[in-house]
Coordinates of C-alpha atoms in Angstrom, one line a residue:
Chain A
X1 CA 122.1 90.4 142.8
X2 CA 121.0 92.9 140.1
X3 CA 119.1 95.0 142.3
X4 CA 121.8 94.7 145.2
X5 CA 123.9 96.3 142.4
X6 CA 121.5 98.7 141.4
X7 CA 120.7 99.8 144.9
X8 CA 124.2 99.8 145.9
X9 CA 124.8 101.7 142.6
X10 CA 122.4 104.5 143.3
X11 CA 123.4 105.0 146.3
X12 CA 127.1 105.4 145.3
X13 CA 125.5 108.1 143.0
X14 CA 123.7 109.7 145.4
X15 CA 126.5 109.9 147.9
X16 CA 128.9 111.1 144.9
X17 CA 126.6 113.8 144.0
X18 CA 126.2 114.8 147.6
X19 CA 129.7 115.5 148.1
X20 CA 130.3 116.8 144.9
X21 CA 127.7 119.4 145.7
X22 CA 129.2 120.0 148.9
X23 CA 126.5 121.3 151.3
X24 CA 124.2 121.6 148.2
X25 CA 120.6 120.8 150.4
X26 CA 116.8 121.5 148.5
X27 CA 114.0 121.0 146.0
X28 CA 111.2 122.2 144.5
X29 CA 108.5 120.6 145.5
X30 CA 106.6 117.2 147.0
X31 CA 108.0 114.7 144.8
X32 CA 105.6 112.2 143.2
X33 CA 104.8 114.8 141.3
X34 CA 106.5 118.0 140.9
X35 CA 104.6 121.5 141.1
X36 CA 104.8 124.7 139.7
X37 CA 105.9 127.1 142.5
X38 CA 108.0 130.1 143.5
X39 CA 111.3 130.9 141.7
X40 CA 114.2 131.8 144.0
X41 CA 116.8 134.5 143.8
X42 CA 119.9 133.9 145.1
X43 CA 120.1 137.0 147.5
X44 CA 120.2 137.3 151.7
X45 CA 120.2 140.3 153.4
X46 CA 120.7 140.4 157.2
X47 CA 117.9 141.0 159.8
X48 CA 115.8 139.8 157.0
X49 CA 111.9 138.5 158.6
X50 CA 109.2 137.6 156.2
X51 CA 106.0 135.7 156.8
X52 CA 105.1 134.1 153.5
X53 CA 101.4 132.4 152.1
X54 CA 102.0 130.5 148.7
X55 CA 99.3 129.2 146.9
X56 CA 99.8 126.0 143.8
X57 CA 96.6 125.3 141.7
X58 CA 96.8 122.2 139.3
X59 CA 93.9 121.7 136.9
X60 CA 94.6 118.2 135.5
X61 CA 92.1 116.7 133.0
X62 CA 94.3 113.7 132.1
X63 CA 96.6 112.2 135.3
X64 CA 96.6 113.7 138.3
X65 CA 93.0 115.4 138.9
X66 CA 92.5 119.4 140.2
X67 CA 94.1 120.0 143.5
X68 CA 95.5 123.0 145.6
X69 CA 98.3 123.0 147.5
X70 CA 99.0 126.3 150.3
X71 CA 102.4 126.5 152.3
X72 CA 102.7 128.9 155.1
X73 CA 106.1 130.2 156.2
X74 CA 108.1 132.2 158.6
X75 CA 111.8 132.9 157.8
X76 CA 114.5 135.2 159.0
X77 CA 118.2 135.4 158.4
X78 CA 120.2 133.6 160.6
X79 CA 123.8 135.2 159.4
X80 CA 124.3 137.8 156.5
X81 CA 124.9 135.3 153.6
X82 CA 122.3 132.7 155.1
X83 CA 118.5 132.5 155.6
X84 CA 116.1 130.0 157.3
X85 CA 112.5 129.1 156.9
X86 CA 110.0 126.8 158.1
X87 CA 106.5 126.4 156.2
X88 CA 103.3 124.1 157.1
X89 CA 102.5 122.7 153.7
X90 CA 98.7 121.5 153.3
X91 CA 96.9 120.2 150.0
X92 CA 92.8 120.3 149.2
X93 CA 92.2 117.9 146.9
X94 CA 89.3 118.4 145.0
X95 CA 86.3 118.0 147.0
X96 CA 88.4 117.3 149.9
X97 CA 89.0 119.5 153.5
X98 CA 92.6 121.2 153.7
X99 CA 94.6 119.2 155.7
X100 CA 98.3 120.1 156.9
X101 CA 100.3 117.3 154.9
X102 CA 104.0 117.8 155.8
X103 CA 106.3 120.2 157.6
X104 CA 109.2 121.6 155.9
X105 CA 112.6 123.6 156.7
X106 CA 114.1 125.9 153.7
X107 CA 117.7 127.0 153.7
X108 CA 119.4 129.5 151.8
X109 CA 122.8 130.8 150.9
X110 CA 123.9 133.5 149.2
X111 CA 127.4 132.6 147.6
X112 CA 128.6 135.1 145.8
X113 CA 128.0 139.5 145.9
X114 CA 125.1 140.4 143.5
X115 CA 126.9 142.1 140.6
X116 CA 130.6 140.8 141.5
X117 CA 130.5 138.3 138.7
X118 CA 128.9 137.8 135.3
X119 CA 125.8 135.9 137.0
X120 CA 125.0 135.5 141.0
X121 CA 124.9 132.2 142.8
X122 CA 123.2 131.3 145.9
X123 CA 122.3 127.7 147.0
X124 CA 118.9 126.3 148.8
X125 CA 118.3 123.0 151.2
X126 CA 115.3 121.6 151.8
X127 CA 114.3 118.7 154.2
X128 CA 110.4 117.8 153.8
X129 CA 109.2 115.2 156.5
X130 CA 105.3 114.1 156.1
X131 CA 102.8 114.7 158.9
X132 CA 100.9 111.3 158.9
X133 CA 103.0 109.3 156.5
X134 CA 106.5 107.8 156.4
X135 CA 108.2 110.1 153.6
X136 CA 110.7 112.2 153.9
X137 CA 112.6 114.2 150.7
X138 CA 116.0 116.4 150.9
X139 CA 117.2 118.2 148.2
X140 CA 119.3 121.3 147.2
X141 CA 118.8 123.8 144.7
X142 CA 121.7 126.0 143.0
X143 CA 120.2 129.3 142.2
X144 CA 121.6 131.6 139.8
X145 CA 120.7 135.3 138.3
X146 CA 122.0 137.0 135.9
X147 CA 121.1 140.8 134.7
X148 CA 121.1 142.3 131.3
X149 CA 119.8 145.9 131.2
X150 CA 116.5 145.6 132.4
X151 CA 116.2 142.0 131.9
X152 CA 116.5 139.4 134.4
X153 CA 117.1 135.8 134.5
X154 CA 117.0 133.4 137.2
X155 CA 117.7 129.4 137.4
X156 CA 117.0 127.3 139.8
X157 CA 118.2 123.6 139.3
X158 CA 117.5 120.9 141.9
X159 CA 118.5 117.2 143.1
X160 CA 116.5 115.8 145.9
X161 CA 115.9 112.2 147.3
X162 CA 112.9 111.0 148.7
X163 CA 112.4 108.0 151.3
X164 CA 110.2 106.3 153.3
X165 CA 107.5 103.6 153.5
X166 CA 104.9 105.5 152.1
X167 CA 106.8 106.6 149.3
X168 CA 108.7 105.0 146.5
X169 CA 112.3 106.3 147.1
X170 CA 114.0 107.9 144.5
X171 CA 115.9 110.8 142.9
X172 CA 114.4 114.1 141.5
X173 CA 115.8 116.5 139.6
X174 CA 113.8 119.9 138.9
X175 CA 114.5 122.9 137.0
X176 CA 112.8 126.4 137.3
X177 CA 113.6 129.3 134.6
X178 CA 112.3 132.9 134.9
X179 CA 113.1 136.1 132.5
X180 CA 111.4 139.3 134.1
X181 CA 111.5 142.6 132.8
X182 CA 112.2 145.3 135.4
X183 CA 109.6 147.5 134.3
X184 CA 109.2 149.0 137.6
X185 CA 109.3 148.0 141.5
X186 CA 105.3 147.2 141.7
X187 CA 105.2 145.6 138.3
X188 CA 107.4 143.7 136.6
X189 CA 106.0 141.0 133.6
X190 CA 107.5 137.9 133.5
X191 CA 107.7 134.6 131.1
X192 CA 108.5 131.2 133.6
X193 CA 109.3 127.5 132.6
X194 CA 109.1 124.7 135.4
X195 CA 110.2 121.0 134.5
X196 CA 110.3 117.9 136.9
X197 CA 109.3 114.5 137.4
X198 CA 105.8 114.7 135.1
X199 CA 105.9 118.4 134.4
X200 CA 106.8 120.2 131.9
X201 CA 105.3 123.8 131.6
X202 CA 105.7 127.4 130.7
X203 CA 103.6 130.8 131.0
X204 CA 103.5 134.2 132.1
X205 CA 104.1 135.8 135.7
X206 CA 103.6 139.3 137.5
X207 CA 105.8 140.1 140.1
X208 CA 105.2 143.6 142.3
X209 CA 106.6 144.9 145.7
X210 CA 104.7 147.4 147.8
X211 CA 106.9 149.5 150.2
X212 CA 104.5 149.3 153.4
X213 CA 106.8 151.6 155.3
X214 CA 110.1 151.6 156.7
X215 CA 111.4 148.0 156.3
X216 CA 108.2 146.8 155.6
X217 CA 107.4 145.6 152.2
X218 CA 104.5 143.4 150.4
X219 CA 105.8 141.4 147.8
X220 CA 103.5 139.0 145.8
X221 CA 103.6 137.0 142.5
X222 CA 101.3 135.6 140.5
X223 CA 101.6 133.1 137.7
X224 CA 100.0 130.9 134.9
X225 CA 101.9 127.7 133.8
X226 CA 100.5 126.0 130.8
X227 CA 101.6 121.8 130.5
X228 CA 103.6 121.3 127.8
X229 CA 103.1 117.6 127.4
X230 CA 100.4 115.0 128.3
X231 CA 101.4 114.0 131.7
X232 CA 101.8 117.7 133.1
X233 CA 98.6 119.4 134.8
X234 CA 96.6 121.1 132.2
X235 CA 97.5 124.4 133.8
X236 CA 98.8 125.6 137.2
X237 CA 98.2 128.7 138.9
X238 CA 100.4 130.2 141.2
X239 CA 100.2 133.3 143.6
X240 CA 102.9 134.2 146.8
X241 CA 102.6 137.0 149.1
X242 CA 105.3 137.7 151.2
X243 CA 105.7 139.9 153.9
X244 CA 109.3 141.1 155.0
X245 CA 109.7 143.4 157.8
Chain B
X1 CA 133.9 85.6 136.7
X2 CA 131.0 87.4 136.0
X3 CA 131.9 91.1 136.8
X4 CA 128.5 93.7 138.0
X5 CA 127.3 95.8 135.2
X6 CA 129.0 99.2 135.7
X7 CA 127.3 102.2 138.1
X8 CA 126.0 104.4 135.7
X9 CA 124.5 107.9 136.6
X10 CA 120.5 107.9 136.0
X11 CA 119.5 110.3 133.1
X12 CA 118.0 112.7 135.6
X13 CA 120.7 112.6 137.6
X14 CA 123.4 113.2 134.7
X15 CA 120.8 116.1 133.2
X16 CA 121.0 117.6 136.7
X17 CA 124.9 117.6 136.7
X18 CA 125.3 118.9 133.3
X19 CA 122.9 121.5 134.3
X20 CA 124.9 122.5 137.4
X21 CA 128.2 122.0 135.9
X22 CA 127.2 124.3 132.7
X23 CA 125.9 127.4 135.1
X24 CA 129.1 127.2 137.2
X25 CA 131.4 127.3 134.2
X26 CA 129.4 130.4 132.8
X27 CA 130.3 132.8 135.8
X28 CA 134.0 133.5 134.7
X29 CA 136.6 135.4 137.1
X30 CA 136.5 138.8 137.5
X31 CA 139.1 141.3 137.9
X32 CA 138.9 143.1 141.0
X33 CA 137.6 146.5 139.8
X34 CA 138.6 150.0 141.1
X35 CA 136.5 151.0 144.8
X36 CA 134.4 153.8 145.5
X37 CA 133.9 154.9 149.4
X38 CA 130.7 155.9 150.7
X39 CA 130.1 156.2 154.2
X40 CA 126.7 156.5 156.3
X41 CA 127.0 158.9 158.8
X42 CA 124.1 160.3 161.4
X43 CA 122.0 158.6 158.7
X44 CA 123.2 160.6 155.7
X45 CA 125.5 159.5 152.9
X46 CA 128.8 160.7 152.4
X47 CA 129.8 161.8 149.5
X48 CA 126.0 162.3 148.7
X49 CA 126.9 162.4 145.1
X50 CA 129.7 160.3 144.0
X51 CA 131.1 160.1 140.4
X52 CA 132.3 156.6 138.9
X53 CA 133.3 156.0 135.1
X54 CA 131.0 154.7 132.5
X55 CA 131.1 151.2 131.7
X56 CA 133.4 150.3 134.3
X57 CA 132.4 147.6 137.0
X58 CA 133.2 149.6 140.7
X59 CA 132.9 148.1 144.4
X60 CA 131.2 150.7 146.3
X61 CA 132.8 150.1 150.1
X62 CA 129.5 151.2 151.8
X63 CA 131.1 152.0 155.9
X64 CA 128.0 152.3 157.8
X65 CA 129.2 154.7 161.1
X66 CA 126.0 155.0 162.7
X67 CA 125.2 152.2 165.6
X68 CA 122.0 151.2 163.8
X69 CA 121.9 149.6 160.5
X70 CA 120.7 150.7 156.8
X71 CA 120.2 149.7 154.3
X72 CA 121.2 150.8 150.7
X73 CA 118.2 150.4 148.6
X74 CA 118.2 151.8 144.5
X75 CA 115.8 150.4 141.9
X76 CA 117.7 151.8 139.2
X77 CA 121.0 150.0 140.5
X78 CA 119.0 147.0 141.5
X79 CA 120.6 146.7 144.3
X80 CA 119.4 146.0 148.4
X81 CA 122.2 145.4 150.8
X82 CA 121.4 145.6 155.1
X83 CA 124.7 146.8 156.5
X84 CA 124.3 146.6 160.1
X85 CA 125.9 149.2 162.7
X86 CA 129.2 149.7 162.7
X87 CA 130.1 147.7 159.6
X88 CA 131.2 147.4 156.3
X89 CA 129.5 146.0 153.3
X90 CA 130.9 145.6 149.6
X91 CA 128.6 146.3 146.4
X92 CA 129.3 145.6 142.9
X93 CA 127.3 148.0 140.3
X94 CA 128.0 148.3 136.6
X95 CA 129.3 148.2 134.4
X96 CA 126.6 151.2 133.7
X97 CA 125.7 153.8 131.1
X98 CA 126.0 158.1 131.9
X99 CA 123.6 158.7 133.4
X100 CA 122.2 159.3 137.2
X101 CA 121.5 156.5 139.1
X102 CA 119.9 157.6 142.7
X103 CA 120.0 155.5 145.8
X104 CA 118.8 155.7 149.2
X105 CA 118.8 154.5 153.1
X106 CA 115.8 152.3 153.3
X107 CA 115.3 152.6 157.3
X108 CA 115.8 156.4 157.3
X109 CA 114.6 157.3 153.9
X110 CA 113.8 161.3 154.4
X111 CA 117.2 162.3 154.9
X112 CA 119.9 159.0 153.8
X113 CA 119.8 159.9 149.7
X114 CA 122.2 160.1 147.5
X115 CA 122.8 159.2 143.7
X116 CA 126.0 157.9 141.4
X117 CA 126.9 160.4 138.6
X118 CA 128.0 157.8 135.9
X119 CA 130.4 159.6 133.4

């Protein structure tokens, strides 16, 4: 009876949460694990296209061994507050062949006008379904900026779910913090922190765009995340390049 | 009668909310601040220089008369905004120091520039 009550339990809190979030819909990444990745801003612009290759590194002495994982994307705006894209997402595990693991469709919303209040807020869903295993994760992702000066600071807090027979079903919360410096458009230095379920880690970022011609830019990131504690990767290395037009 | 133990949010759950809960409650209510008018016209700005008080939050109203869109691009405003044919779109700079702050149409760049004079 205890774990009826505990299952009917967590699913009153997940439905609560739901709602209470209202259309609140993302996460960071795979559960089971959460990875350093990409730190959203809470900004759409219409006719927005990008094609977008990210790259996630772990080098993990202790728990989870060295492993890569690549996502592939094509997005566009699908209104002027709201964006869409889907990615492949594929992992190498060391000594192992890539292989396209799941499929993935992103959402984001831009809630509020950059600048109107004293930070900007944006939300982000994400439904994750495996290729060649039952498991299945949705989650959403508030996104906040704030600037001061030059300075920037972005948050991304996340509440996901993941199901299925291949997976043990639970929830996820993640959290993503980044201060950049706005030193100029093809260089700006950044400090990041990532926690989730097993990590815990901070380190330093670039961030650059290169204008590519009208409408056409290149923006890419790089980043190092160091594990703070024991069951985090060693370090994680991360890189994006993005390509809007 | 033995009653269920009481539904209890999960630590990461609660840690989540709080999270949430604490962002949303920093973001407080702004008044609505004085607007500034710009319009694109046969790709060119107009007023090409317009002058808006120091430390002052302003809506620029940015009226985009051209069929095609633009888009208002200024690193030094960090601000990117698409405002397609025919339309309107609303940008919130400042509150700013003097100074000179250009901006400029991203899709036709050689002749859409302009720049706030902040006094």
């Amino acid at each position: 009876m205890n774990a009826r009550h505990d299952s009917l339990c967590r699913r009153r809190v997940i439905g609560a949460c739901t709602a209470a979030i209202g259309l609140m819909v993302s996460a960071s990444a795979w559960a089971d694990g959460a990875q350093v990745d990409t730190v959203y801003h809470p900004y759409v612009q219409p006719l927005e296209r990008d094609i977008e290759l990210r790259l996630v590194s772990e080098q993990n002495s202790r728990t989870r061994g060295d492993g890569q994982t690549w996502r592939l994307g094509y997005g566009q705006s699908f209104s002027a507050r709201g964006f869409a894209e889907l990615y492949l997402v594929a992992d190498r595990p060391a000594g192992e062949d890539l292989h396209v693991r799941a499929y993935e469709l992103e959402t984001r919303w831009q809630l509020t006008e950059q600048g109107q209040y004293a930070a900007d807020w944006g939300l982000m869903g994400e439904f994750e379904h495996a290729r060649d295993r039952d498991a299945q994760e949705f989650a959403v992702t508030l996104l906040g900026e704030r600037q001061w000066g030059s300075f920037v600071g972005t948050v991304n807090a996340s509440l996901g779910y993941e199901w299925g027979d291949d997976v043990h079903s639970e929830v996820e919360t993640g959290l993503a913090l980044q201060g950049a410096y706005r030193y100029s458009p093809r260089l700006q230095p950044a400090l990041e922190f990532h926690a989730g379920e097993d990590l815990r880690a901070l380190g330093p970022a670039v961030l650059g765009t290169e204008r590519l011609g009208i409408g056409r830019k290149l923006h890419w990131e790089a980043g190092l995340a160091f594990g703070l504690d024991a069951a985090s990767p060693d370090v994680s290395v991360r890189g994006k390049l993005e390509y809007e037009f | 009668m033995i009653r269920p133990p009481p539904c209890r949010l999960p630590a990461g759950i609660a840690r989540g909310l709080a999270i949430l809960v604490c962002l949303l409650a920093c973001t407080p209510l702004a008044a609505q601040p004085p607007t500034y008018d710009i319009n694109i016209r046969n790709h060119l700005f107009e007023p090409a220089e317009l002058t808006i008080p120091a430390n002052t939050k302003v809506r620029l109203a940015v009226h985009n008369l051209d069929p095609t869109p633009e888009e208002f691009e200024s690193w030094e405003l960090n601000r990117e905004k698409v405002i397609l044919g025919g339309q309107t779109a609303t940008l919130f700079v400042g509150p700013l120091p003097p100074g000179e702050y250009p901006f400029f149409g991203e899709f036709n760049p050689k002749t859409a520039q302009g720049r706030l004079v902040v006094r």
